[in-house]
Coordinates of C-alpha atoms in Angstrom, one line a residue:
Chain A
M214 CA -39.3 -1.4 41.6
S215 CA -38.2 2.0 40.3
T216 CA -38.1 2.9 36.6
K217 CA -34.6 2.6 35.1
I218 CA -35.3 3.5 31.5
S219 CA -38.3 5.6 30.4
I220 CA -39.1 5.7 26.7
Q221 CA -41.7 8.4 26.1
H222 CA -43.4 8.8 22.7
V223 CA -40.2 8.1 20.9
G224 CA -40.1 8.5 17.1
K225 CA -37.3 8.0 14.6
V226 CA -37.2 9.0 11.0
F227 CA -34.4 7.9 8.7
G228 CA -33.5 9.8 5.6
E229 CA -35.1 12.8 3.9
G230 CA -37.7 13.5 1.2
S231 CA -38.6 10.5 -0.9
H232 CA -36.1 8.4 1.1
R233 CA -37.9 9.2 4.4
V234 CA -38.6 6.1 6.4
E235 CA -40.5 6.1 9.7
A236 CA -38.6 3.6 11.7
L237 CA -40.3 4.2 15.0
K238 CA -43.6 6.0 15.8
D239 CA -44.8 7.0 19.3
V240 CA -43.0 4.2 21.2
S241 CA -43.5 4.4 25.0
L242 CA -42.2 1.9 27.5
D243 CA -40.9 1.9 31.0
I244 CA -38.3 -0.6 32.0
A245 CA -37.8 -1.2 35.7
D246 CA -34.5 -1.4 37.5
N247 CA -33.0 -4.9 37.1
E248 CA -35.7 -6.0 34.7
F249 CA -35.0 -8.3 31.8
V250 CA -36.9 -7.2 28.7
T251 CA -36.7 -8.8 25.3
F252 CA -37.8 -7.3 22.0
V253 CA -39.1 -9.4 19.2
G254 CA -40.9 -8.5 15.9
A255 CA -40.9 -8.9 12.2
S256 CA -38.0 -7.4 10.4
G257 CA -38.3 -3.6 10.0
C258 CA -40.2 -3.2 13.3
G259 CA -37.4 -1.0 14.7
K260 CA -36.4 -3.2 17.6
S261 CA -32.7 -2.8 16.9
T262 CA -33.2 0.9 16.3
L263 CA -34.9 1.3 19.6
L264 CA -32.1 -0.5 21.4
R265 CA -29.5 1.6 19.6
I266 CA -31.4 4.8 20.7
I267 CA -31.2 3.7 24.3
G268 CA -27.5 3.0 23.8
G269 CA -27.1 6.5 22.4
L270 CA -25.8 5.2 19.1
E271 CA -28.8 6.6 17.2
Y272 CA -30.7 9.8 18.1
H273 CA -34.5 9.8 18.2
T274 CA -36.3 12.4 16.2
A275 CA -39.3 12.7 18.5
G276 CA -40.1 12.1 22.2
D277 CA -37.7 11.5 25.1
V278 CA -35.6 8.7 26.5
L279 CA -34.7 9.0 30.1
V280 CA -32.3 6.9 32.1
D281 CA -32.7 7.5 35.9
D282 CA -34.8 10.5 34.9
Q283 CA -32.0 12.1 32.9
P284 CA -32.3 12.4 29.1
I285 CA -29.5 10.4 27.4
M286 CA -26.8 12.4 25.6
G287 CA -25.0 10.0 23.3
P288 CA -23.4 6.7 24.2
G289 CA -21.9 6.2 27.7
A290 CA -20.3 3.6 30.0
D291 CA -23.5 3.2 32.0
R292 CA -25.1 1.5 29.0
A293 CA -22.8 -1.2 27.6
M294 CA -23.8 -2.9 24.4
V295 CA -23.1 -6.4 23.1
F296 CA -23.4 -6.8 19.3
Q297 CA -24.1 -9.8 17.1
H298 CA -20.5 -10.0 15.9
Y299 CA -17.3 -8.3 14.8
S300 CA -17.1 -6.2 18.0
L301 CA -14.0 -7.8 19.6
Y302 CA -10.7 -6.2 19.0
P303 CA -8.6 -8.8 17.1
W304 CA -5.3 -7.1 17.9
L305 CA -5.9 -7.6 21.7
K306 CA -5.7 -10.9 23.5
V307 CA -8.8 -12.1 25.3
M308 CA -7.8 -10.6 28.7
E309 CA -6.8 -7.3 27.1
N310 CA -10.2 -7.1 25.3
I311 CA -12.0 -7.6 28.6
K312 CA -9.8 -4.9 30.2
F313 CA -10.3 -2.5 27.3
S314 CA -12.3 0.0 29.2
R315 CA -9.3 0.4 31.6
R316 CA -7.4 2.1 28.7
L317 CA -10.0 4.8 28.5
K318 CA -9.7 8.1 30.4
H319 CA -13.3 7.5 31.7
G320 CA -12.2 4.3 33.4
R321 CA -9.1 5.8 35.0
E322 CA -10.8 8.8 36.6
N323 CA -10.9 9.0 40.4
L324 CA -9.3 5.7 40.9
T325 CA -7.6 4.6 44.1
S326 CA -5.0 1.8 44.1
A327 CA -7.6 -0.4 45.6
D328 CA -9.8 0.2 42.6
V329 CA -6.9 -0.8 40.3
E330 CA -6.3 -4.1 42.2
G331 CA -10.1 -4.6 42.3
A332 CA -10.3 -4.2 38.5
S333 CA -7.7 -6.8 38.0
G334 CA -9.6 -9.1 40.3
R335 CA -12.8 -8.3 38.5
A336 CA -11.3 -9.1 35.1
D337 CA -10.2 -12.5 36.5
A338 CA -13.6 -13.1 38.1
L339 CA -15.4 -12.3 34.8
L340 CA -13.0 -14.5 32.9
S341 CA -13.8 -17.5 35.2
L342 CA -17.5 -16.6 35.3
M343 CA -17.5 -16.9 31.5
G344 CA -15.4 -20.0 31.5
L345 CA -12.6 -18.3 29.7
T346 CA -9.7 -18.7 32.1
A347 CA -7.8 -21.1 29.8
A348 CA -8.3 -18.7 26.9
A349 CA -7.0 -15.6 28.6
N350 CA -4.0 -15.3 26.4
A351 CA -5.6 -16.4 23.1
W352 CA -6.4 -14.1 20.2
P353 CA -10.1 -13.6 19.6
N354 CA -9.9 -15.2 16.1
Q355 CA -8.7 -18.4 17.8
L356 CA -11.9 -18.8 19.6
S357 CA -15.3 -20.3 18.6
G358 CA -18.2 -18.0 18.0
G359 CA -19.7 -18.8 21.4
M360 CA -16.5 -18.1 23.2
Q361 CA -16.1 -14.8 21.3
Q362 CA -19.5 -13.7 22.5
R363 CA -18.6 -14.6 26.1
V364 CA -15.6 -12.4 25.8
A365 CA -17.8 -9.6 24.4
I366 CA -20.2 -10.0 27.3
A367 CA -17.3 -10.0 29.9
R368 CA -15.9 -6.9 28.3
A369 CA -19.2 -5.1 28.4
L370 CA -19.6 -6.1 32.1
M371 CA -16.1 -5.0 33.1
G372 CA -17.2 -1.4 33.6
R373 CA -20.1 -2.4 35.8
P374 CA -22.8 -0.9 33.5
Q375 CA -26.2 -0.4 35.0
I376 CA -27.8 -1.2 31.7
L377 CA -26.7 -4.0 29.4
L378 CA -28.0 -3.8 25.8
M379 CA -27.8 -6.9 23.7
D380 CA -28.5 -6.8 19.9
E381 CA -29.1 -10.3 18.7
P382 CA -26.0 -11.4 20.6
F383 CA -26.5 -15.1 20.0
G384 CA -28.0 -14.8 16.5
A385 CA -24.9 -16.3 14.9
L386 CA -24.5 -19.2 17.3
D387 CA -25.6 -22.8 16.9
A388 CA -28.6 -24.1 18.9
Q389 CA -26.6 -26.0 21.6
T390 CA -24.2 -23.1 22.2
R391 CA -27.1 -20.8 22.4
E392 CA -28.8 -22.8 25.2
V393 CA -25.6 -22.6 27.3
M394 CA -25.4 -18.9 26.7
H395 CA -29.0 -18.4 27.8
D396 CA -28.3 -19.9 31.2
L397 CA -25.1 -18.0 31.4
I398 CA -26.7 -14.6 30.7
L399 CA -29.5 -15.4 33.2
H400 CA -26.8 -16.1 35.8
V401 CA -25.0 -12.9 34.9
H402 CA -28.3 -11.0 35.3
R403 CA -28.9 -12.5 38.8
L404 CA -25.3 -11.9 39.8
E405 CA -24.6 -8.4 38.4
K406 CA -28.1 -7.1 38.5
P407 CA -28.0 -4.9 35.4
T408 CA -31.2 -3.8 33.7
L409 CA -31.2 -5.9 30.5
A410 CA -32.7 -5.0 27.1
F411 CA -32.3 -7.8 24.6
V412 CA -33.2 -7.8 20.9
T413 CA -33.7 -11.2 19.2
H414 CA -35.6 -12.8 16.4
D415 CA -35.8 -16.1 18.3
V416 CA -39.2 -16.2 20.2
E417 CA -38.2 -19.1 22.4
E418 CA -35.1 -17.3 23.5
A419 CA -37.2 -14.1 24.1
I420 CA -39.6 -15.9 26.4
Y421 CA -37.0 -18.0 28.2
L422 CA -34.9 -15.1 29.2
A423 CA -37.4 -12.3 29.9
D424 CA -39.6 -10.9 32.6
R425 CA -41.5 -9.2 29.8
V426 CA -41.5 -9.8 26.0
V427 CA -42.1 -6.6 23.9
L428 CA -43.6 -7.4 20.5
M429 CA -43.0 -4.7 17.9
A430 CA -44.7 -4.3 14.5
P431 CA -43.3 -2.7 11.4
R432 CA -44.3 0.2 9.1
P433 CA -44.1 2.3 11.1
G434 CA -42.1 0.6 13.9
R435 CA -44.2 0.5 17.0
I436 CA -45.0 -1.5 20.1
D437 CA -47.8 -3.9 19.4
T438 CA -48.2 -6.1 22.5
I439 CA -46.3 -6.5 25.8
Y440 CA -46.4 -10.1 27.3
E441 CA -45.6 -10.9 30.9
V442 CA -43.8 -14.2 31.0
P443 CA -45.7 -16.5 33.3
L444 CA -42.7 -18.5 34.5
P445 CA -40.9 -18.5 37.8
A446 CA -37.9 -16.1 38.2
E447 CA -35.5 -19.0 38.2
R448 CA -35.5 -20.4 34.7
E449 CA -34.6 -24.0 33.7
Q450 CA -34.4 -25.5 30.3
D451 CA -37.3 -27.9 31.0
M452 CA -39.7 -24.9 31.3
K453 CA -39.5 -24.6 27.5
H454 CA -41.7 -27.7 27.3
T455 CA -44.4 -26.5 29.7
P456 CA -47.9 -25.8 28.3
E457 CA -47.8 -22.1 29.3
F458 CA -44.5 -21.6 27.6
L459 CA -45.6 -23.3 24.4
R460 CA -48.9 -21.4 24.5
L461 CA -47.1 -18.1 24.8
K462 CA -44.7 -19.0 22.1
K463 CA -47.5 -19.9 19.7
E464 CA -49.4 -16.7 20.5
I465 CA -46.3 -14.5 19.9
L466 CA -45.3 -16.3 16.7
A467 CA -48.9 -15.9 15.4
R468 CA -48.9 -12.2 16.3
I469 CA -45.5 -11.6 14.6
R470 CA -46.9 -13.2 11.5
E471 CA -50.0 -11.1 11.6
T472 CA -48.1 -7.9 12.0
S473 CA -45.4 -8.6 9.5
G474 CA -47.5 -7.2 6.7
M475 CA -45.9 -9.6 4.2
K476 CA -48.8 -10.9 2.2
T477 CA -46.6 -13.3 0.2
D478 CA -45.1 -14.8 3.4
Q479 CA -48.5 -15.1 5.0
G480 CA -49.9 -16.8 1.9
M481 CA -47.0 -19.2 1.8
L482 CA -47.3 -20.1 5.5
D483 CA -51.1 -20.6 5.1
Q484 CA -50.3 -23.0 2.3
L485 CA -47.8 -24.9 4.4
N486 CA -50.3 -25.0 7.4
M487 CA -52.9 -26.5 5.1
Q488 CA -50.5 -29.1 3.9
E489 CA -49.7 -30.0 7.5
A490 CA -53.3 -30.2 8.3
V491 CA -53.8 -32.8 5.5
Chain B
M638 CA -7.5 -51.1 -18.4
Q639 CA -4.2 -52.2 -16.9
T640 CA -2.4 -50.2 -14.2
R641 CA 1.2 -49.6 -14.7
P642 CA 3.3 -49.8 -11.5
G643 CA 4.4 -46.2 -11.9
T644 CA 0.8 -44.9 -11.6
R645 CA 0.1 -46.7 -8.3
P646 CA 1.3 -44.1 -5.8
R647 CA -0.9 -41.5 -7.4
R648 CA -3.9 -43.8 -7.1
A649 CA -3.1 -44.5 -3.5
T650 CA -3.2 -40.8 -2.6
A651 CA -6.5 -40.4 -4.5
K652 CA -7.8 -43.3 -2.4
S653 CA -6.7 -41.7 0.8
G654 CA -9.0 -38.8 0.0
R655 CA -6.3 -36.2 0.5
P656 CA -6.9 -33.4 -2.1
G657 CA -4.0 -32.9 -4.5
M658 CA -2.4 -29.6 -5.3
W659 CA -4.5 -29.3 -8.5
S660 CA -7.8 -29.5 -6.7
I661 CA -9.5 -26.2 -6.4
R662 CA -7.7 -24.1 -3.8
G663 CA -5.8 -27.3 -3.0
P664 CA -2.9 -27.5 -0.6
L665 CA 0.8 -26.8 -1.5
S666 CA 3.6 -27.7 0.9
R667 CA 6.4 -25.3 1.5
N668 CA 8.9 -27.2 -0.6
Q669 CA 6.4 -27.5 -3.5
Y670 CA 5.8 -23.8 -3.2
W671 CA 9.5 -22.9 -3.6
L672 CA 9.9 -25.5 -6.4
F673 CA 7.1 -23.8 -8.4
A674 CA 8.4 -20.3 -7.5
A675 CA 11.8 -21.3 -8.8
L676 CA 10.3 -22.7 -11.9
G677 CA 8.4 -19.4 -12.5
L678 CA 11.7 -17.6 -12.4
L679 CA 14.0 -20.0 -14.1
V680 CA 11.8 -20.9 -17.1
P681 CA 11.5 -17.3 -18.4
L682 CA 15.3 -17.0 -17.8
G683 CA 15.9 -20.1 -19.9
L684 CA 13.6 -18.9 -22.6
W685 CA 15.3 -15.6 -22.7
W686 CA 18.7 -17.3 -22.9
I687 CA 17.5 -19.5 -25.7
A688 CA 15.9 -16.6 -27.6
S689 CA 19.0 -14.4 -27.3
S690 CA 21.6 -17.1 -28.2
G691 CA 20.3 -17.6 -31.7
A692 CA 22.8 -16.1 -34.2
A693 CA 19.9 -14.3 -36.0
V694 CA 19.3 -12.0 -33.0
D695 CA 21.2 -8.8 -32.8
K696 CA 22.7 -8.1 -29.3
V697 CA 21.4 -4.6 -29.6
F698 CA 17.9 -5.9 -30.0
L699 CA 18.0 -8.6 -27.4
P700 CA 21.1 -9.1 -25.2
G701 CA 21.5 -12.5 -23.5
P702 CA 21.6 -13.1 -19.7
V703 CA 25.4 -13.4 -19.9
D704 CA 25.7 -10.0 -21.6
V705 CA 23.4 -8.5 -19.0
F706 CA 25.4 -10.0 -16.2
N707 CA 28.7 -8.7 -17.7
R708 CA 27.2 -5.3 -17.9
L709 CA 26.1 -5.5 -14.3
V710 CA 29.7 -6.3 -13.3
T711 CA 31.2 -3.5 -15.4
W712 CA 28.6 -1.1 -14.1
Y713 CA 29.5 -2.1 -10.6
T714 CA 33.3 -1.9 -11.1
E715 CA 33.6 1.1 -13.5
D716 CA 30.4 3.2 -13.3
D717 CA 29.6 3.2 -9.6
L718 CA 26.4 1.1 -9.6
L719 CA 26.0 1.3 -5.9
S720 CA 25.7 5.1 -5.8
D721 CA 23.1 4.9 -8.7
M722 CA 21.1 2.4 -6.7
G723 CA 21.6 4.4 -3.5
I724 CA 20.4 7.7 -4.9
S725 CA 17.4 6.0 -6.5
I726 CA 16.4 4.2 -3.3
Y727 CA 16.8 7.5 -1.5
R728 CA 14.5 9.3 -3.9
V729 CA 11.8 6.7 -3.9
T730 CA 11.8 6.1 -0.2
T731 CA 11.9 9.8 0.6
G732 CA 9.0 10.6 -1.8
F733 CA 7.1 7.6 -0.4
L734 CA 7.7 8.5 3.2
F735 CA 6.6 12.1 2.7
S736 CA 3.5 10.8 1.0
A737 CA 2.8 8.3 3.8
V738 CA 3.3 10.8 6.6
I739 CA 0.8 13.2 5.1
A740 CA -1.6 10.6 3.8
L741 CA -2.0 8.8 7.1
P742 CA -3.6 11.5 9.2
L743 CA -5.6 12.7 6.2
A744 CA -7.0 9.2 5.6
L745 CA -7.9 8.8 9.2
M746 CA -9.9 12.1 9.0
I747 CA -11.5 11.3 5.7
G748 CA -12.5 7.8 6.8
T749 CA -13.8 9.1 10.2
F750 CA -15.5 12.4 9.5
R751 CA -18.0 12.8 6.7
P752 CA -17.4 16.6 6.1
V753 CA -13.7 15.9 5.7
Q754 CA -14.6 13.2 3.2
A755 CA -16.9 15.5 1.3
V756 CA -14.2 18.2 1.1
L757 CA -11.2 16.1 0.2
E758 CA -12.3 12.9 -1.6
P759 CA -13.8 14.3 -4.8
L760 CA -10.8 16.7 -5.1
T761 CA -8.3 13.8 -4.5
D762 CA -10.2 11.6 -7.0
F763 CA -9.9 14.4 -9.5
I764 CA -6.2 15.0 -9.0
R765 CA -5.2 11.3 -9.1
Y766 CA -6.3 11.0 -12.7
M767 CA -3.9 13.7 -13.7
P768 CA -0.7 12.1 -15.2
A769 CA 2.3 12.6 -12.9
V770 CA 4.5 13.0 -16.0
A771 CA 2.6 16.1 -17.0
F772 CA 3.5 17.7 -13.7
I773 CA 7.2 17.7 -14.6
P774 CA 7.3 21.2 -16.2
L775 CA 5.3 22.6 -13.3
V776 CA 7.5 20.9 -10.7
M777 CA 10.6 22.3 -12.4
L778 CA 9.0 25.7 -12.3
W779 CA 7.9 25.6 -8.7
V780 CA 10.4 23.3 -7.0
G781 CA 13.4 23.7 -9.3
I782 CA 15.7 21.0 -10.6
E783 CA 17.3 19.9 -7.3
E784 CA 16.8 16.6 -5.5
S785 CA 13.5 17.9 -4.2
S786 CA 12.0 18.0 -7.7
K787 CA 12.6 14.3 -8.2
I788 CA 11.1 13.5 -4.8
S789 CA 8.1 15.7 -5.6
I790 CA 7.3 13.7 -8.8
I791 CA 7.4 10.5 -6.8
F792 CA 5.2 12.2 -4.2
I793 CA 2.7 13.3 -6.8
G794 CA 2.5 9.9 -8.4
T795 CA 2.0 8.1 -5.0
F796 CA 0.2 10.5 -2.6
F797 CA -3.3 10.8 -4.1
Q798 CA -3.8 7.1 -4.7
M799 CA -2.4 6.4 -1.3
V800 CA -4.8 8.8 0.5
L801 CA -7.8 7.3 -1.2
M802 CA -6.8 3.7 -0.5
M803 CA -5.9 4.4 3.1
A804 CA -9.2 6.3 3.6
E805 CA -11.0 3.2 2.4
D806 CA -9.0 1.0 4.8
V807 CA -10.1 3.3 7.6
R808 CA -13.7 3.2 6.5
R809 CA -13.7 -0.6 6.5
V810 CA -13.2 -0.8 10.3
P811 CA -16.3 -2.6 11.5
L812 CA -18.8 -0.2 13.0
A813 CA -19.5 -2.6 15.9
Q814 CA -15.8 -2.3 17.0
I815 CA -16.3 1.5 17.1
E816 CA -19.7 1.4 18.8
A817 CA -18.5 -1.1 21.4
A818 CA -15.8 1.4 22.5
Q819 CA -18.3 4.2 22.6
T820 CA -20.6 2.2 24.9
M821 CA -17.7 1.6 27.1
G822 CA -17.2 5.3 27.5
A823 CA -14.6 6.1 24.9
Q824 CA -14.2 9.7 23.9
K825 CA -13.8 10.8 20.3
G826 CA -10.0 10.9 20.4
E827 CA -9.8 7.6 22.2
T828 CA -12.1 5.9 19.7
I829 CA -9.8 7.1 16.8
S830 CA -6.5 6.2 18.4
L831 CA -7.4 3.1 20.4
V832 CA -9.9 1.5 18.0
I833 CA -10.1 2.9 14.4
F834 CA -6.3 3.3 13.9
Q835 CA -5.5 0.0 15.6
A836 CA -8.1 -1.8 13.6
A837 CA -7.0 -0.3 10.3
K838 CA -3.3 -0.8 10.9
P839 CA -2.9 -4.2 9.0
A840 CA -4.8 -2.9 6.0
L841 CA -2.8 0.3 6.1
L842 CA 0.5 -1.5 6.0
D843 CA -0.7 -3.5 3.1
T844 CA -1.6 -0.3 1.3
L845 CA 1.8 1.0 2.0
R846 CA 3.3 -2.1 0.5
V847 CA 1.3 -1.8 -2.7
T848 CA 1.9 1.9 -3.1
M849 CA 5.6 1.4 -2.5
G850 CA 5.5 -0.5 -5.7
W851 CA 3.8 2.4 -7.5
A852 CA 6.4 4.8 -6.1
W853 CA 9.1 2.7 -7.9
T854 CA 7.2 2.9 -11.2
Y855 CA 7.6 6.7 -11.0
L856 CA 11.3 6.5 -10.6
V857 CA 12.2 6.7 -14.3
V858 CA 9.8 9.6 -14.7
A859 CA 11.3 11.4 -11.8
E860 CA 14.8 11.0 -13.1
L861 CA 13.7 12.6 -16.3
V862 CA 14.1 15.9 -14.4
A863 CA 17.7 17.1 -14.7
A864 CA 19.2 14.0 -13.0
N865 CA 22.8 12.9 -13.5
S866 CA 22.7 9.7 -11.5
G867 CA 20.2 7.0 -10.5
L868 CA 18.9 3.8 -12.0
G869 CA 16.1 5.5 -14.0
Y870 CA 18.5 8.1 -15.3
S871 CA 21.0 5.3 -16.3
I872 CA 18.2 3.6 -18.2
L873 CA 17.3 6.8 -20.1
K874 CA 21.0 7.4 -20.9
A875 CA 21.6 3.8 -22.0
Q876 CA 18.6 4.3 -24.4
R877 CA 20.4 7.2 -26.0
F878 CA 23.5 5.1 -26.6
L879 CA 21.6 2.0 -27.6
Q880 CA 23.1 0.1 -24.6
T881 CA 20.3 -2.4 -24.5
D882 CA 22.1 -4.6 -22.0
K883 CA 22.3 -1.7 -19.5
I884 CA 18.6 -1.0 -19.9
F885 CA 18.1 -4.7 -19.0
V886 CA 20.3 -4.4 -15.9
G887 CA 18.5 -1.2 -14.8
I888 CA 15.0 -2.7 -15.2
I889 CA 16.0 -6.0 -13.5
L890 CA 17.6 -4.2 -10.6
I891 CA 14.5 -2.0 -10.0
G892 CA 12.4 -5.2 -10.0
L893 CA 14.7 -6.9 -7.5
I894 CA 14.8 -3.9 -5.2
G895 CA 11.0 -3.7 -5.4
L896 CA 10.8 -7.5 -4.6
V897 CA 13.1 -7.1 -1.6
M898 CA 11.1 -4.2 -0.2
D899 CA 7.9 -6.0 -0.8
Q900 CA 9.2 -9.0 1.2
L901 CA 10.3 -6.6 4.0
F902 CA 6.8 -5.2 4.2
R903 CA 5.4 -8.7 4.4
L904 CA 7.9 -9.7 7.1
A905 CA 6.9 -6.5 9.0
H906 CA 3.2 -7.5 8.6
R907 CA 3.9 -10.9 10.1
K908 CA 5.9 -9.5 13.0
A909 CA 3.5 -6.6 13.8
F910 CA 0.2 -8.5 13.4
P911 CA 0.7 -12.0 14.6
W912 CA -3.0 -12.7 15.1
L913 CA -3.5 -12.5 11.3
H914 CA -0.8 -15.1 10.6
L915 CA -1.6 -17.9 13.0
R916 CA -1.8 -20.7 10.4
S917 CA 1.4 -20.9 8.5

């Protein structure tokens, strides 16, 4: 598989002088075409910052980020992003939200009439893929959190991005909805074949979805360990209970705890573990 | 304790678990709302009527509702009330519209581009603390004593607050909405017109509604400047002749016009932004 995203010795510094914070230091990672990579790590490890740099929403202060061997210059339609919340346009109905990119000059360039018809068909297809057909004419604030995120995903997919960046997209959803969304996003990944970079704080989610889990550590933000997920490509919910899944989950959780650098947290957890042992 | 028959319905509702109107943020039906609203208007009116009807109170000190109503009628029949109202509404809305038309693009720029914010916000913040009344001599010097001077005073009183509030509305547009557009390929201009402005619109209309009220409070000040008509001018003139009842009419009319305009803004809000008014 060819490399889609190449992150080379990337560094990121926020602020100046005494407010200087090194959010990322010497981060290097190649993400293959159509790969599904998830990022986990203790808070402050820079996983969201790294995702936003790939999306062109932040600039890196050192190193290079290449997409198809070209350095990225700001945000672009080839790298669509799905946020945790508040990204839908409340003044547009669901269908209009999904078709938003059609209002942009970028989306109207070099279009044939067949493209226009195709786009309408695509919006309909995405709507039914996401199970939103009945909600096409609803306002976003009439929908549940899970449905709103499905609209956001459909809207991001509308422009056929080669890369889909997801920043804790299911972080605000309840556990049952989240499981449904996991299988949905895996289905989307198989169907649309985007390269997928996905930030989460839920380790189970990170393993279940990914080909590789990238564990990052804070102060300064860096890549600590990269785990290959030893599961078949076709995921099923039952796999979450297999020994290899549980072993990996335990290993990653332990490593996050070790790298978090929070002495008080560690002390508290040790205390809890001792109580459990008793 | 014995239960009197009269108290039983209340207990029944308590049993049904439905929160009463006096529970914290409790429900109020439409009819109950209007009942309370009417009470809120009629009780002060009644108190006023009682207070003024006592023989001890001089009419010059406190005219009664009937005196005020009579004055309203004579003002309408003999002193051309409608043209006083017309000219005042004209001054306020013109000053307000000028203010809005200039404030809107400025606020969009301040709320979107940090350098513009750095240049304009401290300056605006500084000017808005200057009393509009104190500008009267300068306005007379620079603008003259024509209609434009009255409109200028209302503009000065409204504009600077309006810019700052609108800029804040623009700044409150969620970053995720802006960034989502950017990652769908939106250019700078498209992001401003298709996302930032659209997202800020409801808050901007609310700001217009609030600042419209402030524009009215500057009417009397504006009509200090060589006016010979208008509600504010009439109040000032009535003061000179101790026509307390006319002062009352003027003040109440300004209040009523303000109330009507406020309601028109609210109506426009409901019509223009239906997704914000789904539960009513």
